[in-house]
Amino acid sequence: MTSHKAIVSGISGRYAIALFELAVDGKAVPAVEADLASLNAMIADSSDLNALVTSPIYSSEQQLAGVSAVATAAKLSPLTVKFLGVLATNRRLSSLSGVIRAFEQLVADHRGEVSATVISAKALTKAQEASLAKNLKAAIGSDVTIDAAIDEDLLGGLKVQVGSQMIDSSLKTKLDNLAIAMKGVQ
């Protein structure tokens, strides 16, 4: 396994590493992963919860009370509840989205998965995603999780980024390259 420091960094990374190590020791990685995914969705869906987590106008006591109420209502695991309490007490709830992303990276590394960012002109179907994941796995040699995004400016094709490697087979790039080549002919 790669060093945790090589995967994540900064304040969010340090908190994610601490949570990940506690989850591994307590054999609670799947539960914490599910809790954080659920919490992330709740924050995205609720402007009030988002404000509570990100706004500095709330005191640490108010943030602690708020996240404790949310955690209880959502029936989050005890480790996640304690972790949210630590973040609130230390005035680090604003780093929660970064902690969640870093935790996801640590879990993926722990499982031997690689994350690929795929940008397409239209949303990929499940079959297309599965086929792409299969082809990427064959090329890379590891399981690949796909983080899909849409950019209509691409016109067609894909941009795939795995780590520092970028594969750009978008129609826009091909047309841009053709235009540059045509200018050179004149």
PDB file of C-alpha atoms in Angstrom:
ATOM      1  CA  MET A   1       0.000   0.000   0.000  1.00  0.00           C
ATOM      2  CA  THR A   2       1.164   3.517  -0.802  1.00  0.00           C
ATOM      3  CA  SER A   3       2.006   5.919   1.988  1.00  0.00           C
ATOM      4  CA  HIS A   4      -1.079   7.850   3.084  1.00  0.00           C
ATOM      5  CA  LYS A   5       0.875  11.101   2.778  1.00  0.00           C
ATOM      6  CA  ALA A   6       1.480  10.433  -0.911  1.00  0.00           C
ATOM      7  CA  ILE A   7      -2.266  10.103  -1.531  1.00  0.00           C
ATOM      8  CA  VAL A   8      -3.699  13.001   0.473  1.00  0.00           C
ATOM      9  CA  SER A   9      -2.307  16.156   2.001  1.00  0.00           C
ATOM     10  CA  GLY A  10      -3.212  19.272   3.950  1.00  0.00           C
ATOM     11  CA  ILE A  11      -5.600  19.614   6.859  1.00  0.00           C
ATOM     12  CA  SER A  12      -8.306  17.590   5.133  1.00  0.00           C
ATOM     13  CA  GLY A  13      -5.798  14.853   4.405  1.00  0.00           C
ATOM     14  CA  ARG A  14      -4.584  14.657   7.994  1.00  0.00           C
ATOM     15  CA  TYR A  15      -8.133  14.336   9.326  1.00  0.00           C
ATOM     16  CA  ALA A  16      -8.986  11.779   6.626  1.00  0.00           C
ATOM     17  CA  ILE A  17      -5.916   9.707   7.495  1.00  0.00           C
ATOM     18  CA  ALA A  18      -6.843   9.732  11.185  1.00  0.00           C
ATOM     19  CA  LEU A  19     -10.421   8.678  10.414  1.00  0.00           C
ATOM     20  CA  PHE A  20      -9.272   6.028   7.944  1.00  0.00           C
ATOM     21  CA  GLU A  21      -6.807   4.495  10.391  1.00  0.00           C
ATOM     22  CA  LEU A  22      -9.447   4.401  13.131  1.00  0.00           C
ATOM     23  CA  ALA A  23     -11.926   2.836  10.697  1.00  0.00           C
ATOM     24  CA  VAL A  24      -9.397   0.182   9.639  1.00  0.00           C
ATOM     25  CA  ASP A  25      -8.543  -0.611  13.264  1.00  0.00           C
ATOM     26  CA  GLY A  26     -12.236  -0.842  14.138  1.00  0.00           C
ATOM     27  CA  LYS A  27     -13.087  -2.783  10.968  1.00  0.00           C
ATOM     28  CA  ALA A  28     -15.596  -0.032  10.158  1.00  0.00           C
ATOM     29  CA  VAL A  29     -14.352   1.201   6.766  1.00  0.00           C
ATOM     30  CA  PRO A  30     -17.547   0.258   4.842  1.00  0.00           C
ATOM     31  CA  ALA A  31     -19.783   1.821   7.500  1.00  0.00           C
ATOM     32  CA  VAL A  32     -17.796   5.069   7.648  1.00  0.00           C
ATOM     33  CA  GLU A  33     -17.596   5.196   3.855  1.00  0.00           C
ATOM     34  CA  ALA A  34     -21.385   4.857   3.614  1.00  0.00           C
ATOM     35  CA  ASP A  35     -21.867   7.449   6.369  1.00  0.00           C
ATOM     36  CA  LEU A  36     -19.655   9.985   4.615  1.00  0.00           C
ATOM     37  CA  ALA A  37     -21.377   9.415   1.260  1.00  0.00           C
ATOM     38  CA  SER A  38     -24.746   9.914   2.938  1.00  0.00           C
ATOM     39  CA  LEU A  39     -23.507  13.006   4.766  1.00  0.00           C
ATOM     40  CA  ASN A  40     -22.081  14.446   1.560  1.00  0.00           C
ATOM     41  CA  ALA A  41     -25.453  13.973  -0.174  1.00  0.00           C
ATOM     42  CA  MET A  42     -27.277  15.595   2.758  1.00  0.00           C
ATOM     43  CA  ILE A  43     -24.966  18.619   2.624  1.00  0.00           C
ATOM     44  CA  ALA A  44     -25.503  18.944  -1.129  1.00  0.00           C
ATOM     45  CA  ASP A  45     -29.301  18.714  -0.715  1.00  0.00           C
ATOM     46  CA  SER A  46     -29.703  21.037   2.283  1.00  0.00           C
ATOM     47  CA  SER A  47     -28.638  24.659   2.125  1.00  0.00           C
ATOM     48  CA  ASP A  48     -29.141  24.933   5.910  1.00  0.00           C
ATOM     49  CA  LEU A  49     -26.813  22.019   6.624  1.00  0.00           C
ATOM     50  CA  ASN A  50     -24.321  23.337   4.083  1.00  0.00           C
ATOM     51  CA  ALA A  51     -24.373  26.730   5.841  1.00  0.00           C
ATOM     52  CA  LEU A  52     -23.941  25.089   9.252  1.00  0.00           C
ATOM     53  CA  VAL A  53     -20.921  23.163   8.042  1.00  0.00           C
ATOM     54  CA  THR A  54     -19.214  25.904   6.027  1.00  0.00           C
ATOM     55  CA  SER A  55     -20.171  29.205   7.660  1.00  0.00           C
ATOM     56  CA  PRO A  56     -17.868  30.708  10.288  1.00  0.00           C
ATOM     57  CA  ILE A  57     -20.756  32.580  11.928  1.00  0.00           C
ATOM     58  CA  TYR A  58     -21.763  29.501  13.911  1.00  0.00           C
ATOM     59  CA  SER A  59     -19.875  28.764  17.111  1.00  0.00           C
ATOM     60  CA  SER A  60     -18.262  25.377  17.614  1.00  0.00           C
ATOM     61  CA  GLU A  61     -20.984  24.575  20.157  1.00  0.00           C
ATOM     62  CA  GLN A  62     -23.717  25.369  17.606  1.00  0.00           C
ATOM     63  CA  GLN A  63     -21.963  23.319  14.944  1.00  0.00           C
ATOM     64  CA  LEU A  64     -21.492  20.435  17.368  1.00  0.00           C
ATOM     65  CA  ALA A  65     -25.162  20.490  18.341  1.00  0.00           C
ATOM     66  CA  GLY A  66     -26.256  20.708  14.714  1.00  0.00           C
ATOM     67  CA  VAL A  67     -24.096  17.901  13.361  1.00  0.00           C
ATOM     68  CA  SER A  68     -24.900  15.738  16.371  1.00  0.00           C
ATOM     69  CA  ALA A  69     -28.614  16.138  15.653  1.00  0.00           C
ATOM     70  CA  VAL A  70     -28.087  15.328  11.978  1.00  0.00           C
ATOM     71  CA  ALA A  71     -25.894  12.333  12.798  1.00  0.00           C
ATOM     72  CA  THR A  72     -28.458  10.967  15.239  1.00  0.00           C
ATOM     73  CA  ALA A  73     -31.324  11.447  12.785  1.00  0.00           C
ATOM     74  CA  ALA A  74     -29.303   9.818   9.979  1.00  0.00           C
ATOM     75  CA  LYS A  75     -28.230   6.946  12.280  1.00  0.00           C
ATOM     76  CA  LEU A  76     -24.550   7.352  11.456  1.00  0.00           C
ATOM     77  CA  SER A  77     -22.016   4.961  12.977  1.00  0.00           C
ATOM     78  CA  PRO A  78     -20.496   5.876  16.362  1.00  0.00           C
ATOM     79  CA  LEU A  79     -17.057   6.463  14.835  1.00  0.00           C
ATOM     80  CA  THR A  80     -18.469   8.927  12.282  1.00  0.00           C
ATOM     81  CA  VAL A  81     -20.433  10.734  15.000  1.00  0.00           C
ATOM     82  CA  LYS A  82     -17.314  11.085  17.174  1.00  0.00           C
ATOM     83  CA  PHE A  83     -15.304  12.242  14.190  1.00  0.00           C
ATOM     84  CA  LEU A  84     -17.858  14.927  13.317  1.00  0.00           C
ATOM     85  CA  GLY A  85     -17.718  16.030  16.949  1.00  0.00           C
ATOM     86  CA  VAL A  86     -13.938  16.398  16.735  1.00  0.00           C
ATOM     87  CA  LEU A  87     -14.247  18.428  13.537  1.00  0.00           C
ATOM     88  CA  ALA A  88     -16.868  20.697  15.112  1.00  0.00           C
ATOM     89  CA  THR A  89     -14.909  21.143  18.337  1.00  0.00           C
ATOM     90  CA  ASN A  90     -11.723  21.976  16.429  1.00  0.00           C
ATOM     91  CA  ARG A  91     -13.602  24.386  14.103  1.00  0.00           C
ATOM     92  CA  ARG A  92     -12.738  22.240  11.075  1.00  0.00           C
ATOM     93  CA  LEU A  93     -16.228  21.374   9.795  1.00  0.00           C
ATOM     94  CA  SER A  94     -15.575  23.664   6.837  1.00  0.00           C
ATOM     95  CA  SER A  95     -12.988  21.101   5.726  1.00  0.00           C
ATOM     96  CA  LEU A  96     -15.535  18.266   5.730  1.00  0.00           C
ATOM     97  CA  SER A  97     -15.963  18.035   1.942  1.00  0.00           C
ATOM     98  CA  GLY A  98     -12.174  17.831   1.523  1.00  0.00           C
ATOM     99  CA  VAL A  99     -11.987  15.205   4.269  1.00  0.00           C
ATOM    100  CA  ILE A 100     -14.648  13.151   2.509  1.00  0.00           C
ATOM    101  CA  ARG A 101     -12.792  13.312  -0.827  1.00  0.00           C
ATOM    102  CA  ALA A 102      -9.499  12.400   0.855  1.00  0.00           C
ATOM    103  CA  PHE A 103     -11.142   9.519   2.747  1.00  0.00           C
ATOM    104  CA  GLU A 104     -12.567   8.204  -0.544  1.00  0.00           C
ATOM    105  CA  GLN A 105      -9.075   8.325  -2.061  1.00  0.00           C
ATOM    106  CA  LEU A 106      -7.637   6.410   0.893  1.00  0.00           C
ATOM    107  CA  VAL A 107     -10.355   3.759   0.673  1.00  0.00           C
ATOM    108  CA  ALA A 108      -9.829   3.378  -3.080  1.00  0.00           C
ATOM    109  CA  ASP A 109      -6.076   2.962  -2.563  1.00  0.00           C
ATOM    110  CA  HIS A 110      -6.715   0.467   0.240  1.00  0.00           C
ATOM    111  CA  ARG A 111      -8.855  -1.595  -2.136  1.00  0.00           C
ATOM    112  CA  GLY A 112      -6.325  -1.307  -4.944  1.00  0.00           C
ATOM    113  CA  GLU A 113      -8.647   0.846  -7.045  1.00  0.00           C
ATOM    114  CA  VAL A 114      -7.625   3.686  -9.280  1.00  0.00           C
ATOM    115  CA  SER A 115      -9.884   6.656  -9.930  1.00  0.00           C
ATOM    116  CA  ALA A 116     -10.389   7.952 -13.464  1.00  0.00           C
ATOM    117  CA  THR A 117     -12.005  11.254 -14.345  1.00  0.00           C
ATOM    118  CA  VAL A 118     -13.954  10.881 -17.577  1.00  0.00           C
ATOM    119  CA  ILE A 119     -15.345  13.922 -19.364  1.00  0.00           C
ATOM    120  CA  SER A 120     -17.748  13.342 -22.243  1.00  0.00           C
ATOM    121  CA  ALA A 121     -20.031  15.458 -24.419  1.00  0.00           C
ATOM    122  CA  LYS A 122     -23.107  13.503 -23.246  1.00  0.00           C
ATOM    123  CA  ALA A 123     -23.831  11.383 -20.192  1.00  0.00           C
ATOM    124  CA  LEU A 124     -22.414   7.880 -20.504  1.00  0.00           C
ATOM    125  CA  THR A 125     -24.774   4.934 -20.222  1.00  0.00           C
ATOM    126  CA  LYS A 126     -24.125   2.242 -17.632  1.00  0.00           C
ATOM    127  CA  ALA A 127     -22.982  -0.107 -20.403  1.00  0.00           C
ATOM    128  CA  GLN A 128     -20.531   2.496 -21.733  1.00  0.00           C
ATOM    129  CA  GLU A 129     -19.152   3.135 -18.242  1.00  0.00           C
ATOM    130  CA  ALA A 130     -18.765  -0.597 -17.625  1.00  0.00           C
ATOM    131  CA  SER A 131     -16.994  -1.072 -20.962  1.00  0.00           C
ATOM    132  CA  LEU A 132     -14.701   1.889 -20.306  1.00  0.00           C
ATOM    133  CA  ALA A 133     -13.903   0.616 -16.792  1.00  0.00           C
ATOM    134  CA  LYS A 134     -13.099  -2.816 -18.238  1.00  0.00           C
ATOM    135  CA  ASN A 135     -10.780  -1.326 -20.887  1.00  0.00           C
ATOM    136  CA  LEU A 136      -9.067   0.937 -18.352  1.00  0.00           C
ATOM    137  CA  LYS A 137      -8.584  -2.016 -15.991  1.00  0.00           C
ATOM    138  CA  ALA A 138      -6.926  -3.969 -18.807  1.00  0.00           C
ATOM    139  CA  ALA A 139      -4.629  -1.020 -19.591  1.00  0.00           C
ATOM    140  CA  ILE A 140      -3.766  -0.093 -16.003  1.00  0.00           C
ATOM    141  CA  GLY A 141      -3.929  -3.454 -14.271  1.00  0.00           C
ATOM    142  CA  SER A 142      -6.120  -2.237 -11.382  1.00  0.00           C
ATOM    143  CA  ASP A 143      -9.807  -1.824 -10.752  1.00  0.00           C
ATOM    144  CA  VAL A 144     -10.951   1.601 -11.924  1.00  0.00           C
ATOM    145  CA  THR A 145     -13.702   3.742 -10.475  1.00  0.00           C
ATOM    146  CA  ILE A 146     -15.059   6.302 -12.903  1.00  0.00           C
ATOM    147  CA  ASP A 147     -15.896   9.856 -11.917  1.00  0.00           C
ATOM    148  CA  ALA A 148     -17.965  11.026 -14.899  1.00  0.00           C
ATOM    149  CA  ALA A 149     -18.542  14.635 -15.918  1.00  0.00           C
ATOM    150  CA  ILE A 150     -20.163  16.286 -18.918  1.00  0.00           C
ATOM    151  CA  ASP A 151     -18.711  19.059 -21.095  1.00  0.00           C
ATOM    152  CA  GLU A 152     -20.901  19.736 -24.137  1.00  0.00           C
ATOM    153  CA  ASP A 153     -18.084  21.781 -25.737  1.00  0.00           C
ATOM    154  CA  LEU A 154     -16.250  18.513 -26.501  1.00  0.00           C
ATOM    155  CA  LEU A 155     -18.778  17.778 -29.307  1.00  0.00           C
ATOM    156  CA  GLY A 156     -17.959  14.061 -29.085  1.00  0.00           C
ATOM    157  CA  GLY A 157     -15.370  11.617 -27.790  1.00  0.00           C
ATOM    158  CA  LEU A 158     -13.848  11.498 -24.328  1.00  0.00           C
ATOM    159  CA  LYS A 159     -11.200  12.983 -22.103  1.00  0.00           C
ATOM    160  CA  VAL A 160      -9.912  10.444 -19.592  1.00  0.00           C
ATOM    161  CA  GLN A 161      -7.536  11.319 -16.776  1.00  0.00           C
ATOM    162  CA  VAL A 162      -5.970   8.629 -14.616  1.00  0.00           C
ATOM    163  CA  GLY A 163      -3.533  10.111 -12.146  1.00  0.00           C
ATOM    164  CA  SER A 164      -1.278  12.441 -14.089  1.00  0.00           C
ATOM    165  CA  GLN A 165      -1.975  10.758 -17.438  1.00  0.00           C
ATOM    166  CA  MET A 166      -4.521  12.420 -19.765  1.00  0.00           C
ATOM    167  CA  ILE A 167      -6.002  10.753 -22.835  1.00  0.00           C
ATOM    168  CA  ASP A 168      -7.876  13.254 -24.987  1.00  0.00           C
ATOM    169  CA  SER A 169      -9.842  11.720 -27.844  1.00  0.00           C
ATOM    170  CA  SER A 170     -12.436  14.478 -27.983  1.00  0.00           C
ATOM    171  CA  LEU A 171     -13.699  15.736 -31.303  1.00  0.00           C
ATOM    172  CA  LYS A 172     -13.017  19.329 -30.240  1.00  0.00           C
ATOM    173  CA  THR A 173      -9.311  18.611 -29.711  1.00  0.00           C
ATOM    174  CA  LYS A 174      -9.081  16.768 -33.021  1.00  0.00           C
ATOM    175  CA  LEU A 175     -10.700  19.717 -34.822  1.00  0.00           C
ATOM    176  CA  ASP A 176      -8.426  22.192 -33.033  1.00  0.00           C
ATOM    177  CA  ASN A 177      -5.369  20.146 -34.056  1.00  0.00           C
ATOM    178  CA  LEU A 178      -6.620  19.997 -37.627  1.00  0.00           C
ATOM    179  CA  ALA A 179      -7.101  23.790 -37.674  1.00  0.00           C
ATOM    180  CA  ILE A 180      -3.537  24.280 -36.413  1.00  0.00           C
ATOM    181  CA  ALA A 181      -2.217  21.886 -39.058  1.00  0.00           C
ATOM    182  CA  MET A 182      -4.183  23.696 -41.777  1.00  0.00           C
ATOM    183  CA  LYS A 183      -2.741  27.054 -40.726  1.00  0.00           C
ATOM    184  CA  GLY A 184       0.749  25.622 -41.102  1.00  0.00           C
ATOM    185  CA  VAL A 185       0.054  24.568 -44.697  1.00  0.00           C
ATOM    186  CA  GLN A 186      -0.756  28.122 -45.901  1.00  0.00           C
TER     187      GLN A 186
END
